[in-house]
PDB file of C-alpha atoms in Angstrom:
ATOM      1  CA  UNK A 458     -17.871  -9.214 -11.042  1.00  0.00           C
ATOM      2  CA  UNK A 459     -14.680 -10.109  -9.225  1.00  0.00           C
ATOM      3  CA  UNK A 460     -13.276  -7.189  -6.923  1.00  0.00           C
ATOM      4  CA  UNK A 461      -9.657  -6.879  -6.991  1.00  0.00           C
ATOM      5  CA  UNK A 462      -8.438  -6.331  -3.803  1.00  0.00           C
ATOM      6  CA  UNK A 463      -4.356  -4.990  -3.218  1.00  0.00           C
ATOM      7  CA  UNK A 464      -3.073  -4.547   0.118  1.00  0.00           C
ATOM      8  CA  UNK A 465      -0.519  -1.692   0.672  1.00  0.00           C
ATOM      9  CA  UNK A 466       3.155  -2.154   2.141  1.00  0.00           C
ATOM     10  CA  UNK A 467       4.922   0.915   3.641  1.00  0.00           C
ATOM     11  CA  UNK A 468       7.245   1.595   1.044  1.00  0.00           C
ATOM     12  CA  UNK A 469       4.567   1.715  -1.496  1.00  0.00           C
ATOM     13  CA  UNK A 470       2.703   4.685   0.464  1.00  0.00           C
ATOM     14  CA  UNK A 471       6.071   6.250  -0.113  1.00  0.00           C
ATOM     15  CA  UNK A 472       5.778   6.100  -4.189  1.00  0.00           C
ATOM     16  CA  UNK A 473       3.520   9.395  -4.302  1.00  0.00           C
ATOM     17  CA  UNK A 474       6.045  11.592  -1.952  1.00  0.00           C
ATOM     18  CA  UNK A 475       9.276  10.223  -4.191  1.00  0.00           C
ATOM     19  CA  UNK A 476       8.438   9.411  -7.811  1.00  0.00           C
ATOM     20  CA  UNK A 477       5.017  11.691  -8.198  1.00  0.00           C
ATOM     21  CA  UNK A 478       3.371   8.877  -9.235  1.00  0.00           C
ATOM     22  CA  UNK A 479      -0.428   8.687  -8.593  1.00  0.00           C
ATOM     23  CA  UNK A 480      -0.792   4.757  -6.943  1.00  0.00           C
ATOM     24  CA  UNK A 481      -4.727   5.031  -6.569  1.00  0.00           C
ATOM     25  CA  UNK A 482      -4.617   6.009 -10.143  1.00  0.00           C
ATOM     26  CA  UNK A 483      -2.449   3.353 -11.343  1.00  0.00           C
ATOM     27  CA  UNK A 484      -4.134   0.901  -9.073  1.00  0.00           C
ATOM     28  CA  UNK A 485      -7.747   1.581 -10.713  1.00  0.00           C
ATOM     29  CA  UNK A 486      -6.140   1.754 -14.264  1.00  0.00           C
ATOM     30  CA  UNK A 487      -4.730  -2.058 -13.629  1.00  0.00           C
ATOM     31  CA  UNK A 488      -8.070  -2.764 -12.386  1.00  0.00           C
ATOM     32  CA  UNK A 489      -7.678  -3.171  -8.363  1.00  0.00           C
ATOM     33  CA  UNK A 490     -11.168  -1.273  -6.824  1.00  0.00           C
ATOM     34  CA  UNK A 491     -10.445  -2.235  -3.082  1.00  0.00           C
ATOM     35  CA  UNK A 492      -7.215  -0.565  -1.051  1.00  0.00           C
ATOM     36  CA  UNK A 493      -6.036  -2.781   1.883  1.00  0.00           C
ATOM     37  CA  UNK A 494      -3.948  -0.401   4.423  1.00  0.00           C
ATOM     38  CA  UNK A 495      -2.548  -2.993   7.503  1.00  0.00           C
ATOM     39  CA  UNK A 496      -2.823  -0.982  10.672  1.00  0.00           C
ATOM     40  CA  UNK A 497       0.892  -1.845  10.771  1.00  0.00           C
ATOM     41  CA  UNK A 498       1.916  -0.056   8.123  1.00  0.00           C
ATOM     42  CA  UNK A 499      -0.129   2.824   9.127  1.00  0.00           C
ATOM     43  CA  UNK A 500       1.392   2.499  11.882  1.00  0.00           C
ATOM     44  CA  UNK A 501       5.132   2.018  10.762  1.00  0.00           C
ATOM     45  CA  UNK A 502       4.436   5.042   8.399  1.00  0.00           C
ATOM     46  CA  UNK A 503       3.730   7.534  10.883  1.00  0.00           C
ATOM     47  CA  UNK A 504       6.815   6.562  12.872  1.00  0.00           C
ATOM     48  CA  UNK A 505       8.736   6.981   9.926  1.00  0.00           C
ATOM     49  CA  UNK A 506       6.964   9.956   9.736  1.00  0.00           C
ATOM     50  CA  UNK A 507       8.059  11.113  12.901  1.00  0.00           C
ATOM     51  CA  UNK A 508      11.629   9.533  13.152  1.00  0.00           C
ATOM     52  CA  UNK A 509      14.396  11.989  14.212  1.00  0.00           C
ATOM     53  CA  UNK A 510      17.376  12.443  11.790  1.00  0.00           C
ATOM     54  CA  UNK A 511      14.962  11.909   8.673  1.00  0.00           C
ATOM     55  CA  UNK A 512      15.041  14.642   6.880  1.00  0.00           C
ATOM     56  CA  UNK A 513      14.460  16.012   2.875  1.00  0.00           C
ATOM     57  CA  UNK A 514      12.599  13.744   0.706  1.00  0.00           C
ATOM     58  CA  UNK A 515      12.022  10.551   3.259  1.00  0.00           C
ATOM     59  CA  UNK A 516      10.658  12.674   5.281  1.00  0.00           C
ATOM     60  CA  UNK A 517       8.291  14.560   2.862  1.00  0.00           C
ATOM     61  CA  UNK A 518       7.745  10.798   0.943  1.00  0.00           C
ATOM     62  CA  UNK A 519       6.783   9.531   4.517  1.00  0.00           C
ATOM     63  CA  UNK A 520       4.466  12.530   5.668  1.00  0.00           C
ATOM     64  CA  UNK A 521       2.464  12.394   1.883  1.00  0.00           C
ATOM     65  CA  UNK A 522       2.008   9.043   2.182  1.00  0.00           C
ATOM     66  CA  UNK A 523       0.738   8.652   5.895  1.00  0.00           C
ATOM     67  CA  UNK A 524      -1.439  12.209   4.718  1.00  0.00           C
ATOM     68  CA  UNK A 525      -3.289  10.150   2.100  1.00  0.00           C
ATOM     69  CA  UNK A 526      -4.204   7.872   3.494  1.00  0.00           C
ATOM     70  CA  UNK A 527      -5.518  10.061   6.438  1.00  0.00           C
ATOM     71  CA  UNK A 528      -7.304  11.684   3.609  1.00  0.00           C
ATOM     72  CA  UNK A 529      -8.829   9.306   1.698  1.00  0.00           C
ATOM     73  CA  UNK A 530     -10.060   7.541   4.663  1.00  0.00           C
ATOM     74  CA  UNK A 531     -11.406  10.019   6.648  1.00  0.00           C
ATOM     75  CA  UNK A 532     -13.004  11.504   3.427  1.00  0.00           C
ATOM     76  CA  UNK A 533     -16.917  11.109   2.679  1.00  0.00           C
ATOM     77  CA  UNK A 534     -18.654   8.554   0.885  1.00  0.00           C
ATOM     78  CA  UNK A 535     -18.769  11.023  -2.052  1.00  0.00           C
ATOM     79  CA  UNK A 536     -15.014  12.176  -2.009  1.00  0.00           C
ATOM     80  CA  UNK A 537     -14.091   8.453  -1.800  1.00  0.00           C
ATOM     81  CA  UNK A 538     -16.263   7.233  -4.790  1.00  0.00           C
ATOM     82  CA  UNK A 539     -14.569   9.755  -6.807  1.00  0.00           C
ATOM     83  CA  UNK A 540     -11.598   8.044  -6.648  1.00  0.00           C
ATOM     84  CA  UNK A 541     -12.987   5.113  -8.090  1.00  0.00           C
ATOM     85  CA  UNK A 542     -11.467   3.050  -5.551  1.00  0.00           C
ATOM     86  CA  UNK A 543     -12.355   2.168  -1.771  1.00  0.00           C
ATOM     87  CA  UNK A 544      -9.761   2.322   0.888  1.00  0.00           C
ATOM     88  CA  UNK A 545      -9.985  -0.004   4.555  1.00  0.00           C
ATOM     89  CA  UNK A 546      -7.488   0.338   7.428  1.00  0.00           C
ATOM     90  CA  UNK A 547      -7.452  -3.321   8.833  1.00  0.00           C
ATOM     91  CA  UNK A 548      -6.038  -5.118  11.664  1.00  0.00           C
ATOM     92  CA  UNK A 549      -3.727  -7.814  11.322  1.00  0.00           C
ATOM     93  CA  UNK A 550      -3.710 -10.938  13.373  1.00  0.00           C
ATOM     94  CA  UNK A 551      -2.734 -10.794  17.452  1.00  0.00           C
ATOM     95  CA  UNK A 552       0.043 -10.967  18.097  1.00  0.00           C
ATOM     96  CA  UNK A 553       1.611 -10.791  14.707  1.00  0.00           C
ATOM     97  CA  UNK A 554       4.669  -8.453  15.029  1.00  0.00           C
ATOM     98  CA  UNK A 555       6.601  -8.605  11.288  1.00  0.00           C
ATOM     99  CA  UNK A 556       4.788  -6.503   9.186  1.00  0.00           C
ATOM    100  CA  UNK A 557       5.893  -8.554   5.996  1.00  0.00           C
ATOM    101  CA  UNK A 558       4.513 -12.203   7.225  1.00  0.00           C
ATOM    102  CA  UNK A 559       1.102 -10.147   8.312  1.00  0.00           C
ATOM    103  CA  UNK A 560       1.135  -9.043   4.689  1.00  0.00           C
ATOM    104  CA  UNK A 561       1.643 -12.389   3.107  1.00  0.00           C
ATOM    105  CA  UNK A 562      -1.176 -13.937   5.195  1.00  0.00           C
ATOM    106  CA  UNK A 563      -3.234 -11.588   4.992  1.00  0.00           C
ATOM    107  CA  UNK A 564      -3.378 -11.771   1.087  1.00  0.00           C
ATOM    108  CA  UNK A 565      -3.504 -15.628   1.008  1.00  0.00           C
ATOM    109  CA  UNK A 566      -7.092 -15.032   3.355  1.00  0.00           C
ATOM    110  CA  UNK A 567      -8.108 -12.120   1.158  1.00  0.00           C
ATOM    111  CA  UNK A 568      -6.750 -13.649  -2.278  1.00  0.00           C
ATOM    112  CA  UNK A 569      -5.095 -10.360  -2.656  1.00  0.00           C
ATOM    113  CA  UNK A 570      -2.186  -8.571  -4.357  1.00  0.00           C
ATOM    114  CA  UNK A 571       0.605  -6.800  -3.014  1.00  0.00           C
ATOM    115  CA  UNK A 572       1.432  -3.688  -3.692  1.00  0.00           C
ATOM    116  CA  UNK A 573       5.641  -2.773  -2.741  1.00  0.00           C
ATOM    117  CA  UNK A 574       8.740  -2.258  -3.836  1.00  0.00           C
ATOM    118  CA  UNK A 575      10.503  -4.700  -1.227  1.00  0.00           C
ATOM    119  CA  UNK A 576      12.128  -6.985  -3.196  1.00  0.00           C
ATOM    120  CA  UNK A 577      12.606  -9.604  -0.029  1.00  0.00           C
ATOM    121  CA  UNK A 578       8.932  -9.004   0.378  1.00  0.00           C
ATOM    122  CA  UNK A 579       8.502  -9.621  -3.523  1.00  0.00           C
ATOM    123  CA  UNK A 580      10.431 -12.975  -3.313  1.00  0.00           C
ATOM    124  CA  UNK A 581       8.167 -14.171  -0.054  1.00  0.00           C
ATOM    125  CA  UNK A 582       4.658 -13.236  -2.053  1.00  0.00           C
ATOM    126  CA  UNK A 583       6.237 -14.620  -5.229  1.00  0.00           C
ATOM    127  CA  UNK A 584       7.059 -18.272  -3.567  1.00  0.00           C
ATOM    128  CA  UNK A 585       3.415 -18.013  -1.997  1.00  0.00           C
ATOM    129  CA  UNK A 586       2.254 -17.531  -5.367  1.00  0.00           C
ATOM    130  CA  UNK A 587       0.868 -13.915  -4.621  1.00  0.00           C
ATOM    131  CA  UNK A 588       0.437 -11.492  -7.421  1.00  0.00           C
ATOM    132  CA  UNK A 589       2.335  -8.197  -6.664  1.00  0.00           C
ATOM    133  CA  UNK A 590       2.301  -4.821  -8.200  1.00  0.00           C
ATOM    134  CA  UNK A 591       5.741  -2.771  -8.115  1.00  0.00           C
ATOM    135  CA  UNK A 592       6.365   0.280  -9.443  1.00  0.00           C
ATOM    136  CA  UNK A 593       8.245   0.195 -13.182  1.00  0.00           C
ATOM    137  CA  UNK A 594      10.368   2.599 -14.484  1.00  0.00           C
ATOM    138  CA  UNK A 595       9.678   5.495 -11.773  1.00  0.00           C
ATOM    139  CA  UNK A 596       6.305   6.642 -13.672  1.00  0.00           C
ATOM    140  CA  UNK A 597       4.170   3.503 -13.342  1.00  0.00           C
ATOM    141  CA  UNK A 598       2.724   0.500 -11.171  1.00  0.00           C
ATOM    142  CA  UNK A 599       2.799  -2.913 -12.965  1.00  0.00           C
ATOM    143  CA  UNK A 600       2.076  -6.560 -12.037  1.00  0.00           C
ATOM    144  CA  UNK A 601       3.906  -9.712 -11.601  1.00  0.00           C
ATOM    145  CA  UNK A 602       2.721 -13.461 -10.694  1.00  0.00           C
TER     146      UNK A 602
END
């Protein structure tokens, strides 16, 4: 059995906080059982997270995001399973510094999706022929080739 793999941009760990929309849900109900979280968008998220002036729902968006993450990696083997998907933090590439083109390479390698709601990051994963999932309609995650 292939497993899907989807990596995670930093936008799309701010779908929960925003919309209310489950992403590990929607991610197992199209069928992805792997999460790929880039170190640098763990890393981007928590100084979002942290970033003076933000305030309201960015900031609440940002904090739920980074806080699942924390929580579903840091949770045991049993917690996890329950999900019915697995989560990784990985490291990108050194001395790769743009987020996005870490992203796109690192799903050509992995023969991953994409899961965000850039749409300059769309266009670059589209012309690379990377599938990416986007959330549709504020209540849903769908894919696109």
């Amino acid at each position: 059995m292939i497993r899907k793999e989807v990596i995670v941009d930093t936008n799309a760990l701010l779908i929960p906080g925003e919309f209310g929309v489950d992403i590990f849900e929607e991610l197992e109900r199209l069928g992805y059982v792997h999460i790929i979280v880039p170190r640098m968008v763990l890393t981007e998220l928590d100084m979002l997270r942290d970033r003076p002036g933000l305030k309201g729902k960015e900031k609440i968006a940002a904090t739920v995001g980074y806080s699942l993450i924390r929580k579903y990696t840091d949770a045991s083997e049993q917690e996890r399973m329950s999900t019915g998907c697995t989560i990784s933090i990985e490291e990108g590439e050194k001395g790769e510094e743009d987020t996005d083109e870490m992203i796109v390479e690192l799903a050509r390698k992995r023969k991953a999706a994409v899961l965000t709601n850039d749409e300059e990051l769309r266009t670059k994963l589209s012309q690379a022929g990377i599938v990416t999932v986007y959330l549709r309609g504020r209540n849903r995650l769908e894919e696109s080739e």
